[in-house]
Short mmCIF file of C-alpha atoms and ligand atoms in Angstrom, two decimals:
data_model
loop_
_atom_site.label_atom_id
_atom_site.label_comp_id
_atom_site.label_asym_id
_atom_site.label_seq_id
_atom_site.Cartn_x
_atom_site.Cartn_y
_atom_site.Cartn_z
CA MET V 192 51.65 -72.66 -13.88
CA HIS V 193 48.25 -70.86 -12.58
CA ARG V 194 45.41 -71.88 -14.62
CA LYS V 195 43.23 -69.36 -16.94
CA ALA V 196 40.15 -70.20 -16.12
CA GLU V 197 41.06 -70.74 -12.34
CA ASN V 198 42.73 -67.85 -10.99
CA PHE V 199 43.02 -65.09 -13.72
CA SER V 200 44.61 -62.95 -12.03
CA SER V 201 47.77 -64.77 -10.92
CA TRP V 202 47.59 -66.74 -14.58
CA TYR V 203 48.44 -63.45 -15.89
CA SER V 204 50.96 -62.11 -13.41
CA GLU V 205 53.21 -65.67 -14.91
CA VAL V 206 52.25 -65.06 -18.52
CA LEU V 207 53.35 -61.49 -18.71
CA LEU V 208 56.91 -62.46 -16.87
CA LYS V 209 57.38 -65.72 -18.08
CA ALA V 210 56.86 -65.01 -21.68
CA GLU V 211 59.38 -62.19 -20.79
CA LEU V 212 56.64 -58.97 -21.87
CA ILE V 213 57.44 -56.97 -18.74
CA ASP V 214 59.48 -56.79 -15.10
CA TYR V 215 58.30 -55.22 -12.33
CA TYR V 216 59.61 -52.12 -11.68
CA ASP V 217 59.96 -50.15 -8.33
CA ILE V 218 57.95 -47.44 -8.79
CA SER V 219 54.00 -48.69 -8.62
CA GLY V 220 52.30 -49.22 -11.65
CA CYS V 221 54.79 -48.24 -14.12
CA TYR V 222 56.30 -51.40 -15.49
CA ILE V 223 59.08 -52.13 -17.63
CA LEU V 224 58.01 -53.21 -20.91
CA ARG V 225 60.66 -55.92 -22.69
CA PRO V 226 61.88 -56.21 -26.29
CA TRP V 227 59.27 -59.56 -26.61
CA ALA V 228 56.32 -56.98 -25.72
CA PHE V 229 57.79 -54.06 -27.48
CA SER V 230 58.08 -55.29 -30.56
CA MET V 231 54.50 -56.09 -30.89
CA TRP V 232 54.02 -52.56 -30.09
CA GLU V 233 55.94 -51.69 -32.91
CA VAL V 234 53.99 -53.57 -34.91
CA VAL V 235 50.85 -52.41 -34.14
CA GLN V 236 52.58 -48.37 -34.31
CA GLN V 237 54.01 -49.15 -37.43
CA ASP V 238 50.62 -50.41 -38.99
CA LEU V 239 48.17 -48.09 -37.27
CA ASP V 240 50.41 -45.23 -38.32
CA LYS V 241 50.57 -45.82 -42.35
CA ARG V 242 46.81 -45.88 -41.83
CA ILE V 243 46.56 -42.10 -39.71
CA LYS V 244 48.89 -40.77 -42.13
CA SER V 245 46.25 -41.75 -45.01
CA MET V 246 43.69 -39.93 -43.54
CA GLY V 247 46.85 -36.76 -44.11
CA VAL V 248 47.72 -36.38 -40.81
CA LYS V 249 51.36 -35.31 -40.18
CA ASN V 250 53.34 -36.67 -36.68
CA CYS V 251 55.20 -34.05 -34.49
CA TYR V 252 55.94 -33.36 -31.18
CA PHE V 253 55.01 -31.46 -28.01
CA PRO V 254 56.76 -30.87 -24.86
CA LEU V 255 55.94 -33.69 -21.82
CA PHE V 256 55.56 -31.10 -19.59
CA VAL V 257 51.95 -28.18 -19.19
CA SER V 258 51.69 -25.00 -17.15
CA GLU V 259 49.64 -24.91 -14.15
CA GLY V 260 47.49 -22.14 -16.08
CA ALA V 261 46.80 -24.09 -19.62
CA LEU V 262 46.05 -26.95 -17.96
CA ASN V 263 43.08 -25.10 -16.12
CA ALA V 264 41.78 -23.38 -18.82
CA GLU V 265 38.84 -26.18 -18.92
CA LYS V 266 36.93 -26.36 -16.34
CA GLU V 267 35.20 -29.36 -16.96
CA HIS V 268 38.32 -31.51 -18.78
CA VAL V 269 40.68 -30.25 -15.89
CA GLU V 270 38.21 -31.41 -13.42
CA GLY V 271 38.05 -35.03 -14.89
CA PHE V 272 41.65 -35.03 -14.42
CA THR V 273 43.15 -33.29 -11.40
CA PRO V 274 42.77 -36.35 -9.53
CA GLU V 275 45.23 -37.63 -11.83
CA VAL V 276 48.24 -34.87 -12.63
CA ALA V 277 51.74 -35.69 -11.69
CA TRP V 278 53.14 -32.15 -10.49
CA VAL V 279 56.96 -31.16 -10.77
CA THR V 280 57.57 -29.04 -7.84
CA ARG V 281 61.35 -28.96 -6.94
CA SER V 282 64.82 -29.26 -9.25
CA GLY V 283 67.92 -29.79 -7.31
CA SER V 284 67.39 -28.37 -3.57
CA SER V 285 64.73 -25.71 -4.92
CA ASN V 286 61.23 -25.47 -5.54
CA LEU V 287 60.00 -24.24 -8.95
CA THR V 288 58.82 -20.54 -8.62
CA SER V 289 55.44 -22.50 -9.93
CA PRO V 290 55.20 -26.53 -10.40
CA ILE V 291 54.93 -27.82 -13.79
CA ALA V 292 51.95 -30.85 -13.87
CA ILE V 293 53.36 -33.87 -16.22
CA ARG V 294 50.83 -34.10 -19.23
CA PRO V 295 47.52 -36.68 -18.37
CA THR V 296 46.63 -35.54 -22.41
CA SER V 297 47.80 -33.24 -24.34
CA GLU V 298 44.87 -31.07 -25.45
CA THR V 299 45.34 -27.86 -22.96
CA VAL V 300 49.57 -28.58 -24.34
CA ILE V 301 48.74 -28.12 -28.19
CA TYR V 302 45.75 -26.34 -29.02
CA PRO V 303 47.31 -23.11 -27.47
CA TYR V 304 49.34 -24.05 -30.58
CA MET V 305 45.92 -24.37 -32.81
CA SER V 306 45.08 -20.63 -32.33
CA LYS V 307 48.19 -19.54 -33.06
CA TRP V 308 49.05 -21.65 -36.28
CA ILE V 309 44.92 -20.84 -37.71
CA ARG V 310 44.56 -17.90 -39.47
CA SER V 311 42.10 -18.66 -42.17
CA HIS V 312 40.17 -21.04 -43.47
CA ARG V 313 42.71 -21.76 -46.03
CA ASP V 314 44.98 -23.67 -42.94
CA LEU V 315 42.50 -25.50 -41.87
CA PRO V 316 41.51 -28.54 -41.56
CA LEU V 317 44.53 -29.29 -39.32
CA LYS V 318 45.46 -32.38 -38.78
CA ILE V 319 48.33 -33.85 -36.32
CA ASN V 320 49.12 -36.68 -33.70
CA GLN V 321 52.02 -37.59 -31.97
CA TRP V 322 53.41 -41.11 -30.54
CA CYS V 323 54.17 -40.06 -27.04
CA ASN V 324 53.85 -41.02 -23.31
CA VAL V 325 51.63 -39.63 -20.35
CA ILE V 326 51.25 -39.97 -16.92
CA ARG V 327 48.09 -40.47 -14.94
CA TRP V 328 48.68 -40.74 -11.67
CA GLU V 329 45.75 -43.10 -10.37
CA PHE V 330 45.31 -44.91 -7.07
CA LYS V 331 43.24 -47.70 -7.80
CA HIS V 332 44.70 -51.02 -8.41
CA PRO V 333 47.58 -51.45 -11.00
CA THR V 334 47.55 -53.87 -14.10
CA PRO V 335 49.93 -53.98 -16.63
CA PHE V 336 49.20 -52.70 -20.08
CA LEU V 337 45.39 -52.38 -18.80
CA ARG V 338 45.82 -49.94 -15.87
CA THR V 339 49.04 -47.90 -15.44
CA ARG V 340 49.99 -44.88 -14.61
CA GLU V 341 52.68 -44.30 -17.60
CA PHE V 342 51.05 -45.59 -20.97
CA LEU V 343 52.81 -45.17 -25.05
CA TRP V 344 49.80 -44.16 -26.78
CA GLN V 345 48.99 -41.74 -30.33
CA GLU V 346 46.68 -39.00 -29.41
CA GLY V 347 45.10 -37.50 -32.91
CA HIS V 348 44.71 -33.91 -32.71
CA THR V 349 42.46 -31.81 -35.70
CA ALA V 350 40.76 -29.05 -36.13
CA HIS V 351 38.12 -29.04 -39.94
CA GLU V 352 36.59 -25.45 -40.58
CA LYS V 353 32.67 -27.43 -40.48
CA GLU V 354 30.80 -29.26 -38.45
CA GLU V 355 29.84 -31.71 -40.80
CA ALA V 356 33.57 -32.65 -41.44
CA ALA V 357 35.04 -32.79 -38.03
CA ARG V 358 31.57 -35.35 -37.66
CA ALA V 359 32.89 -37.51 -40.11
CA GLU V 360 35.98 -37.82 -38.98
CA VAL V 361 35.00 -39.41 -36.05
CA LEU V 362 33.46 -42.31 -37.10
CA GLU V 363 36.47 -42.71 -40.14
CA VAL V 364 38.84 -42.87 -36.61
CA LEU V 365 36.37 -45.61 -34.95
CA ASP V 366 36.32 -47.71 -37.65
CA MET V 367 40.08 -47.49 -37.56
CA TYR V 368 40.89 -48.58 -34.99
CA ALA V 369 38.21 -50.86 -34.98
CA ASP V 370 40.13 -52.42 -38.11
CA VAL V 371 43.06 -52.48 -36.22
CA TYR V 372 42.60 -54.52 -32.73
CA LYS V 373 40.39 -56.99 -35.77
CA ASP V 374 43.32 -56.68 -38.54
CA LEU V 375 45.91 -57.41 -36.23
CA LEU V 376 45.14 -58.32 -32.54
CA ALA V 377 42.83 -60.44 -33.83
CA VAL V 378 40.31 -58.85 -30.58
CA PRO V 379 36.98 -58.64 -31.53
CA VAL V 380 35.73 -54.82 -31.15
CA ILE V 381 32.08 -53.41 -30.18
CA LYS V 382 31.69 -50.21 -31.56
CA GLY V 383 29.32 -47.28 -29.81
CA GLU V 384 28.70 -43.46 -27.88
CA LYS V 385 29.88 -43.28 -24.67
CA THR V 386 27.08 -42.16 -22.51
CA ARG V 387 27.50 -38.75 -20.58
CA ARG V 388 28.14 -39.70 -17.57
CA GLU V 389 31.40 -41.86 -19.27
CA LYS V 390 32.31 -39.72 -22.18
CA PHE V 391 35.77 -37.90 -21.75
CA ALA V 392 36.14 -34.73 -19.67
CA GLY V 393 35.67 -32.01 -22.30
CA ALA V 394 34.47 -33.72 -25.11
CA ASP V 395 30.87 -33.10 -26.72
CA TYR V 396 30.56 -36.52 -26.80
CA THR V 397 33.11 -39.89 -27.08
CA MET V 398 32.82 -42.27 -29.29
CA SER V 399 34.37 -45.64 -27.21
CA THR V 400 35.39 -49.12 -29.20
CA GLU V 401 34.88 -51.75 -25.95
CA ALA V 402 36.04 -54.98 -26.07
CA PHE V 403 35.10 -58.29 -23.68
CA ILE V 404 36.85 -59.86 -21.40
CA PRO V 405 35.55 -63.67 -21.24
CA ALA V 406 37.64 -65.19 -18.70
CA THR V 407 36.31 -62.47 -15.90
CA GLY V 408 32.85 -61.30 -17.61
CA ARG V 409 35.05 -57.35 -17.76
CA GLY V 410 34.26 -55.21 -20.77
CA ILE V 411 37.20 -52.78 -21.36
CA GLN V 412 37.41 -49.74 -23.75
CA ALA V 413 39.63 -50.22 -25.92
CA ALA V 414 40.30 -46.93 -28.18
CA THR V 415 37.99 -43.55 -28.10
CA SER V 416 37.93 -40.43 -30.82
CA HIS V 417 35.47 -37.93 -29.28
CA GLY V 418 33.93 -34.88 -31.15
CA LEU V 419 35.45 -32.22 -28.94
CA GLY V 420 32.54 -29.25 -30.78
CA GLN V 421 34.25 -26.30 -30.23
CA ASN V 422 34.02 -26.43 -26.07
CA PHE V 423 38.21 -25.92 -26.71
CA ALA V 424 38.36 -23.68 -29.31
CA LYS V 425 36.24 -21.32 -27.71
CA ILE V 426 39.04 -21.24 -24.06
CA PHE V 427 41.79 -21.91 -26.79
CA LYS V 428 40.82 -18.45 -28.79
CA ILE V 429 41.47 -21.02 -32.07
CA GLU V 430 39.31 -19.12 -34.77
CA PHE V 431 40.04 -18.72 -38.55
CA GLU V 432 38.21 -16.36 -41.11
CA ASN V 433 35.91 -17.43 -43.69
CA GLU V 434 35.40 -17.18 -46.79
CA SER V 435 32.94 -14.23 -45.87
CA SER V 436 36.37 -12.97 -43.22
CA GLN V 437 34.12 -13.93 -40.30
CA LYS V 438 35.18 -14.73 -37.78
CA CYS V 439 34.42 -18.25 -36.73
CA GLN V 440 36.08 -20.62 -34.67
CA VAL V 441 37.32 -24.45 -35.66
CA TRP V 442 35.59 -27.71 -34.96
CA GLN V 443 37.28 -29.84 -33.00
CA ASN V 444 37.87 -33.95 -32.24
CA CYS V 445 41.06 -35.84 -30.24
CA TRP V 446 41.72 -39.94 -30.79
CA GLY V 447 44.06 -42.28 -28.83
CA PHE V 448 45.27 -45.90 -29.36
CA THR V 449 47.28 -47.31 -26.32
CA THR V 450 49.25 -49.88 -25.47
CA ARG V 451 46.01 -51.54 -23.22
CA SER V 452 45.69 -53.25 -27.07
CA LEU V 453 48.70 -56.00 -26.08
CA GLY V 454 46.40 -56.21 -22.76
CA ILE V 455 42.82 -56.94 -24.23
CA MET V 456 45.25 -59.36 -26.28
CA ILE V 457 47.19 -61.03 -24.33
CA MET V 458 44.15 -61.71 -21.56
CA LEU V 459 41.46 -62.33 -23.95
CA HIS V 460 44.03 -64.98 -26.51
CA GLY V 461 46.36 -66.62 -23.85
CA ASP V 462 45.71 -70.06 -22.72
CA ASP V 463 46.59 -72.35 -19.94
CA GLN V 464 50.43 -72.52 -21.31
CA GLY V 465 51.26 -69.52 -21.71
CA LEU V 466 50.82 -66.34 -24.23
CA VAL V 467 49.26 -66.93 -28.51
CA ILE V 468 49.66 -64.40 -30.36
CA PRO V 469 47.91 -63.58 -33.52
CA PRO V 470 50.71 -63.87 -36.26
CA ARG V 471 50.11 -60.55 -37.41
CA VAL V 472 51.30 -59.31 -34.40
CA ALA V 473 53.73 -61.54 -34.01
CA PRO V 474 57.76 -61.10 -32.98
CA VAL V 475 58.40 -64.51 -34.67
CA GLN V 476 55.83 -66.14 -36.45
CA VAL V 477 57.46 -69.30 -37.12
CA VAL V 478 60.53 -70.77 -35.22
CA LEU V 479 62.36 -73.29 -36.49
CA ILE V 480 63.67 -76.25 -33.91
CA PRO V 481 66.15 -79.24 -35.25
CA ILE V 482 65.61 -82.26 -33.96
CA MET V 483 69.42 -83.44 -33.36
CA GLN V 484 69.87 -87.33 -32.93
CA GLU V 485 73.62 -89.03 -32.31
CA ASP V 486 73.35 -90.66 -36.20
CA CYS V 487 72.11 -87.65 -37.85
CA ASN V 488 73.56 -85.42 -40.57
CA ALA V 489 73.98 -82.45 -38.08
CA GLU V 490 75.82 -79.93 -41.10
CA GLN V 491 73.27 -80.77 -43.33
CA MET V 492 69.73 -80.25 -41.33
CA LYS V 493 71.71 -76.61 -40.57
CA SER V 494 71.90 -75.75 -43.85
CA ASP V 495 68.38 -77.09 -44.47
CA LEU V 496 66.98 -75.08 -42.03
CA VAL V 497 69.00 -72.19 -42.53
CA ARG V 498 67.76 -73.22 -46.77
CA MET V 499 64.07 -72.93 -45.45
CA GLU V 500 64.47 -69.87 -43.37
CA GLU V 501 65.43 -67.70 -46.07
CA GLU V 502 62.17 -68.91 -48.06
CA LEU V 503 60.14 -67.99 -44.84
CA LYS V 504 61.77 -64.56 -45.32
CA SER V 505 61.55 -63.89 -49.44
CA ARG V 506 57.96 -64.06 -48.01
CA SER V 507 58.49 -61.46 -45.47
CA VAL V 508 57.97 -64.06 -42.43
CA ARG V 509 59.40 -63.30 -39.46
CA THR V 510 61.46 -66.20 -38.11
CA VAL V 511 64.00 -67.54 -35.93
CA ILE V 512 66.14 -70.85 -36.02
CA ASP V 513 66.47 -72.07 -32.37
CA ASP V 514 69.09 -74.69 -32.76
CA SER V 515 71.34 -73.85 -29.39
CA SER V 516 72.71 -77.34 -28.33
CA SER V 517 71.98 -77.02 -24.97
CA ARG V 518 68.66 -77.91 -24.27
CA THR V 519 66.51 -80.47 -25.55
CA PRO V 520 63.80 -80.43 -28.58
CA GLY V 521 60.84 -80.48 -25.43
CA TRP V 522 62.03 -77.43 -23.52
CA LYS V 523 62.20 -75.26 -26.95
CA TYR V 524 59.02 -76.36 -27.14
CA ASN V 525 57.52 -74.82 -24.14
CA HIS V 526 59.29 -72.21 -24.44
CA TRP V 527 58.42 -71.07 -27.49
CA GLU V 528 54.25 -71.92 -26.39
CA MET V 529 55.02 -69.26 -23.64
CA LYS V 530 55.69 -66.92 -25.84
CA GLY V 531 53.12 -67.60 -28.06
CA VAL V 532 54.32 -68.04 -31.43
CA PRO V 533 52.00 -69.37 -33.78
CA LEU V 534 53.90 -72.06 -35.56
CA ARG V 535 56.17 -74.32 -34.78
CA LEU V 536 58.69 -75.96 -38.24
CA GLU V 537 59.81 -79.64 -36.31
CA TYR V 538 63.02 -80.62 -38.54
CA GLY V 539 64.59 -84.29 -37.69
CA PRO V 540 66.32 -86.52 -39.18
CA LYS V 541 63.12 -89.08 -40.32
CA ASP V 542 61.99 -85.21 -41.76
CA MET V 543 64.86 -85.11 -43.88
CA GLN V 544 64.32 -88.96 -45.12
CA ALA V 545 61.38 -87.98 -46.56
CA GLY V 546 62.02 -84.57 -47.22
CA SER V 547 59.00 -82.92 -45.56
CA VAL V 548 58.46 -80.31 -42.16
CA ARG V 549 56.29 -80.95 -39.03
CA LEU V 550 54.49 -77.97 -38.30
CA VAL V 551 52.52 -77.41 -35.30
CA ARG V 552 49.36 -74.52 -34.69
CA ARG V 553 49.98 -73.25 -31.28
CA ASP V 554 46.28 -72.31 -31.15
CA ASN V 555 44.95 -75.65 -31.39
CA ARG V 556 48.23 -78.12 -31.70
CA ALA V 557 47.23 -78.84 -34.66
CA LYS V 558 49.64 -80.32 -36.69
CA PHE V 559 50.92 -81.08 -39.99
CA ASP V 560 53.48 -82.19 -42.77
CA VAL V 561 54.14 -80.31 -45.41
CA SER V 562 57.04 -81.47 -48.33
CA VAL V 563 59.94 -78.42 -47.98
CA GLU V 564 58.98 -77.50 -51.43
CA GLN V 565 55.60 -76.25 -50.67
CA LEU V 566 56.61 -74.93 -47.01
CA GLY V 567 56.67 -71.09 -48.14
CA GLU V 568 52.37 -71.19 -49.88
CA GLN V 569 51.55 -73.65 -46.38
CA VAL V 570 52.85 -71.60 -43.48
CA GLU V 571 51.44 -68.34 -45.14
CA LYS V 572 48.30 -69.97 -45.62
CA ILE V 573 48.53 -71.48 -42.35
CA LEU V 574 49.55 -68.20 -40.18
CA GLN V 575 46.41 -66.44 -42.44
CA ASP V 576 43.99 -69.12 -40.76
CA ILE V 577 45.46 -68.50 -37.49
CA GLN V 578 44.17 -65.21 -37.36
CA GLN V 579 40.76 -65.47 -38.75
CA SER V 580 40.22 -68.30 -36.08
CA LEU V 581 41.91 -66.66 -33.46
CA TYR V 582 39.24 -63.89 -33.95
CA GLU V 583 35.98 -65.61 -34.83
CA SER V 584 36.29 -68.14 -31.29
CA ALA V 585 36.86 -64.87 -29.87
CA LEU V 586 33.51 -63.13 -31.39
CA ARG V 587 31.65 -66.08 -30.93
CA VAL V 588 32.15 -66.16 -27.32
CA GLN V 589 31.71 -61.95 -27.42
CA GLU V 590 28.03 -63.19 -28.70
CA GLU V 591 27.55 -65.64 -26.49
CA GLN V 592 28.44 -63.87 -23.81
CA THR V 593 26.17 -60.32 -24.67
CA ARG V 594 22.58 -61.04 -23.52
CA LYS V 595 19.42 -59.30 -24.34
CA VAL V 596 17.46 -57.92 -20.94
CA THR V 597 14.78 -56.35 -20.32
CA GLY V 598 13.78 -56.16 -16.41
CA LEU V 599 16.33 -55.82 -13.52
CA GLU V 600 16.62 -58.94 -12.52
CA GLU V 601 17.39 -60.64 -15.73
CA PHE V 602 20.13 -58.25 -16.29
CA MET V 603 21.53 -59.36 -13.01
CA GLU V 604 21.63 -62.73 -13.69
CA ALA V 605 23.39 -61.99 -16.62
CA ILE V 606 25.98 -59.60 -15.34
CA GLY V 607 25.95 -61.94 -11.95
CA LYS V 608 27.09 -64.70 -15.23
CA GLY V 609 29.61 -62.69 -16.00
CA MET V 610 27.87 -61.98 -18.71
CA MET V 611 27.40 -58.46 -20.58
CA ALA V 612 23.58 -57.28 -21.04
CA VAL V 613 21.87 -55.32 -23.75
CA ALA V 614 19.24 -53.00 -22.12
CA PRO V 615 16.47 -50.50 -22.87
CA SER V 616 18.02 -47.26 -20.85
CA CYS V 617 16.14 -43.89 -20.65
CA ASN V 618 19.97 -43.08 -21.65
CA ARG V 619 19.11 -40.45 -18.08
CA GLU V 620 23.16 -39.75 -16.24
CA ALA V 621 20.13 -40.14 -12.41
CA CYS V 622 19.33 -43.33 -13.47
CA GLU V 623 22.35 -44.86 -14.60
CA GLU V 624 23.97 -43.81 -10.97
CA ALA V 625 21.86 -45.08 -9.52
CA VAL V 626 22.19 -48.74 -11.33
CA GLU V 627 25.49 -48.09 -10.93
CA GLN V 628 25.06 -47.20 -7.04
CA GLU V 629 22.37 -50.12 -6.34
CA THR V 630 24.51 -53.02 -7.37
CA ASP V 631 27.82 -51.88 -6.56
CA ALA V 632 27.42 -54.23 -3.21
CA MET V 633 26.55 -56.86 -5.50
CA LEU V 634 28.41 -56.84 -8.62
CA GLY V 635 30.71 -53.72 -8.54
CA SER V 636 32.66 -51.91 -10.62
CA LEU V 637 29.37 -52.09 -13.33
CA LYS V 638 29.53 -49.34 -15.81
CA ALA V 639 27.52 -48.50 -19.12
CA LEU V 640 29.90 -49.85 -21.64
CA CYS V 641 28.21 -47.37 -24.52
CA ILE V 642 25.36 -48.01 -26.46
CA PRO V 643 27.18 -49.43 -29.66
CA SER V 644 26.09 -48.10 -33.04
CA GLN V 645 24.87 -50.89 -34.32
CA GLN V 646 21.79 -52.02 -32.43
CA ASP V 647 17.78 -53.16 -32.41
CA GLU V 648 15.16 -49.68 -32.61
CA VAL V 649 13.73 -49.07 -29.62
CA ALA V 650 10.15 -50.66 -29.52
CA GLU V 651 6.98 -48.22 -29.09
CA GLY V 652 5.93 -48.92 -25.35
CA THR V 653 9.64 -50.23 -24.16
CA ARG V 654 10.41 -49.32 -20.89
CA CYS V 655 14.06 -49.15 -19.35
CA PHE V 656 14.94 -51.88 -17.42
CA ALA V 657 16.14 -50.13 -14.22
CA CYS V 658 13.84 -46.90 -13.56
CA ASP V 659 10.73 -47.24 -15.82
CA GLN V 660 10.71 -43.69 -17.48
CA PRO V 661 10.67 -43.91 -21.52
CA ALA V 662 13.58 -45.85 -22.97
CA THR V 663 15.24 -44.15 -25.71
CA CYS V 664 18.01 -46.64 -26.49
CA HIS V 665 20.07 -49.68 -26.35
CA ILE V 666 22.76 -49.47 -23.82
CA LEU V 667 25.54 -52.46 -22.65
CA TRP V 668 26.79 -52.50 -19.91
CA GLY V 669 29.15 -54.84 -18.25
CA LYS V 670 32.02 -55.10 -15.67
CA SER V 671 34.72 -52.95 -16.36
CA TYR V 672 38.48 -52.60 -16.15
ZN1 LIG M 108 16.04 -45.35 -16.58
#
């Protein structure tokens, strides 16, 4: 097994394969999500789906294909996506009369129908969501979960009567995404607005949550919520009659959360023994392993474990008993550690006599002897504790690795050390582009990650760290995926 700190990319591929998360496929940039990964996605999906529905959003499903005319309707949007769009040009041996695109995202699929369905202010707000796959035929180096040609996500699309309601929803969704990262994946994220240069093609503005991978010193966009303004409403004629019978255009948002989230969690929490899964998303939270010895009562041991498992299941703890006789306990320990199961329960002859079990935490290897009567209660407590301490230690590292800088030299030093930098900035596109170009040879893939929502006020007279013009805000910069 490669060491995470020494050879990160080999470590990552090895974890993905050995923990049985993915398999490689014979089309570059496409990966198979094996049950261990897909069941984590299902946990995230079920939780997020509930939260989305509680906002009054309804699920639906639109087709995978987009006509050329619809795709090209919004100029800035289509320019943003053109290089990545995959096309179907043939069926069997005959060419199609006009090629059909595969959705890279679904604004142009959905909005012609919003235009049809919305007539009056009584039809608003219209809030829909779909869980689906999208295809973006990228040529950058693919990375499983983080940059793949096909990925899974939810995309929410909403239309509002008033601008204020639309703006409020963009922030509500951003908070929801940050909460899912925190509560389920134990990943701390930074909320903020994208710069003009980094915003979603066709949007008025983009809010994002940004995560940080300390092992590579790179920031990564974790989920986004876009205020589309009336840009698409104008093009697709999404109009309604207000209460005074005037024709108005709707205010729209779209927002998405993808399988990339799993990659961020894996990169952040994994260690040299393999995956470390936060309990809330772990497909198995506790693995129960009997330690058989020649003179022990195997029947009794098994029935004890079944009873313990029932107790845990009654508390909605996800469990597996690994009692196969073809593997040694040591082999099983390594196997389930590699797969990242948060808690291991060992049960041997001595434990039987004492009426207790041994629990071993995956994250910090701490061991506890716990009486069988207290098992359920203790397991619940330890799982909660693991969830919290994974989040807290990730947050601590993220804070340590974020440096406030004022000038370019300090900035370069921080980024060169694999940190993120918060710098006072003029927030002009030309300045941002110049910083990227000037640092490209030395640092590569440097980006303005976001304008953090929580930030110090810019004191009067503060200059931009890069161009010396007056600063208007602080921008979070980092190397990026
Ligand atoms: Zn500047």
